[in-house]
Amino acid sequence: MKINNLIKSPLFKKSIRIVMAIGAGIAATADAIEEQKRDEEFEELKQTVSELQNQDK
């Protein structure tokens, strides 16, 4: 019975929402960092290809 009251508690519900929002923020940040890393690696690859093409000329 106590657990049921806890689950129905407005404070518990608000806490769950806050935890979910924090989790979503962490996931979004991790995705943004991963995307930035991919972009940096792609730029490095483009630079390397450009240097190799210029060596052939």
mmCIF file of C-alpha atoms in Angstrom:
data_model
loop_
_atom_site.group_PDB
_atom_site.id
_atom_site.type_symbol
_atom_site.label_atom_id
_atom_site.label_comp_id
_atom_site.label_asym_id
_atom_site.label_seq_id
_atom_site.Cartn_x
_atom_site.Cartn_y
_atom_site.Cartn_z
ATOM 1 C CA MET A 1 0.000 0.000 0.000
ATOM 2 C CA LYS A 2 2.816 2.424 0.805
ATOM 3 C CA ILE A 3 4.452 1.871 -2.576
ATOM 4 C CA ASN A 4 1.153 2.540 -4.324
ATOM 5 C CA ASN A 5 0.808 5.834 -2.421
ATOM 6 C CA LEU A 6 4.375 6.735 -3.313
ATOM 7 C CA ILE A 7 3.770 6.104 -7.011
ATOM 8 C CA LYS A 8 0.643 8.269 -6.931
ATOM 9 C CA SER A 9 2.455 11.057 -5.115
ATOM 10 C CA PRO A 10 2.779 14.323 -7.094
ATOM 11 C CA LEU A 11 6.341 14.714 -5.829
ATOM 12 C CA PHE A 12 7.269 11.264 -7.135
ATOM 13 C CA LYS A 13 5.707 12.004 -10.519
ATOM 14 C CA LYS A 14 7.535 15.319 -10.763
ATOM 15 C CA SER A 15 10.805 13.640 -9.787
ATOM 16 C CA ILE A 16 10.328 11.036 -12.513
ATOM 17 C CA ARG A 17 9.731 13.802 -15.078
ATOM 18 C CA ILE A 18 12.898 15.590 -13.977
ATOM 19 C CA VAL A 19 14.944 12.393 -14.202
ATOM 20 C CA MET A 20 13.553 11.715 -17.677
ATOM 21 C CA ALA A 21 14.364 15.258 -18.794
ATOM 22 C CA ILE A 22 17.912 14.911 -17.497
ATOM 23 C CA GLY A 23 18.255 11.576 -19.306
ATOM 24 C CA ALA A 24 17.000 13.114 -22.544
ATOM 25 C CA GLY A 25 19.458 15.988 -22.143
ATOM 26 C CA ILE A 26 22.346 13.604 -21.602
ATOM 27 C CA ALA A 27 21.346 11.564 -24.651
ATOM 28 C CA ALA A 28 21.073 14.692 -26.807
ATOM 29 C CA THR A 29 24.457 15.920 -25.612
ATOM 30 C CA ALA A 30 26.072 12.558 -26.320
ATOM 31 C CA ASP A 31 24.570 12.542 -29.828
ATOM 32 C CA ALA A 32 25.809 16.074 -30.483
ATOM 33 C CA ILE A 33 29.321 15.198 -29.320
ATOM 34 C CA GLU A 34 29.346 12.071 -31.490
ATOM 35 C CA GLU A 35 28.150 14.057 -34.508
ATOM 36 C CA GLN A 36 30.818 16.700 -33.910
ATOM 37 C CA LYS A 37 33.471 13.983 -33.707
ATOM 38 C CA ARG A 38 32.269 12.468 -37.012
ATOM 39 C CA ASP A 39 32.354 15.902 -38.642
ATOM 40 C CA GLU A 40 35.914 16.496 -37.426
ATOM 41 C CA GLU A 41 37.037 13.083 -38.686
ATOM 42 C CA PHE A 42 35.364 13.756 -42.048
ATOM 43 C CA GLU A 43 37.151 17.107 -42.350
ATOM 44 C CA GLU A 44 40.476 15.419 -41.536
ATOM 45 C CA LEU A 45 39.761 12.790 -44.183
ATOM 46 C CA LYS A 46 38.935 15.464 -46.765
ATOM 47 C CA GLN A 47 42.193 17.253 -45.917
ATOM 48 C CA THR A 48 44.185 14.031 -46.293
ATOM 49 C CA VAL A 49 42.561 13.236 -49.648
ATOM 50 C CA SER A 50 43.267 16.769 -50.839
ATOM 51 C CA GLU A 51 46.920 16.490 -49.801
ATOM 52 C CA LEU A 52 47.253 13.140 -51.574
ATOM 53 C CA GLN A 53 45.684 14.544 -54.740
ATOM 54 C CA ASN A 54 48.059 17.501 -54.671
ATOM 55 C CA GLN A 55 51.066 15.162 -54.334
ATOM 56 C CA ASP A 56 50.110 13.428 -57.572
ATOM 57 C CA LYS A 57 50.183 16.700 -59.527
#
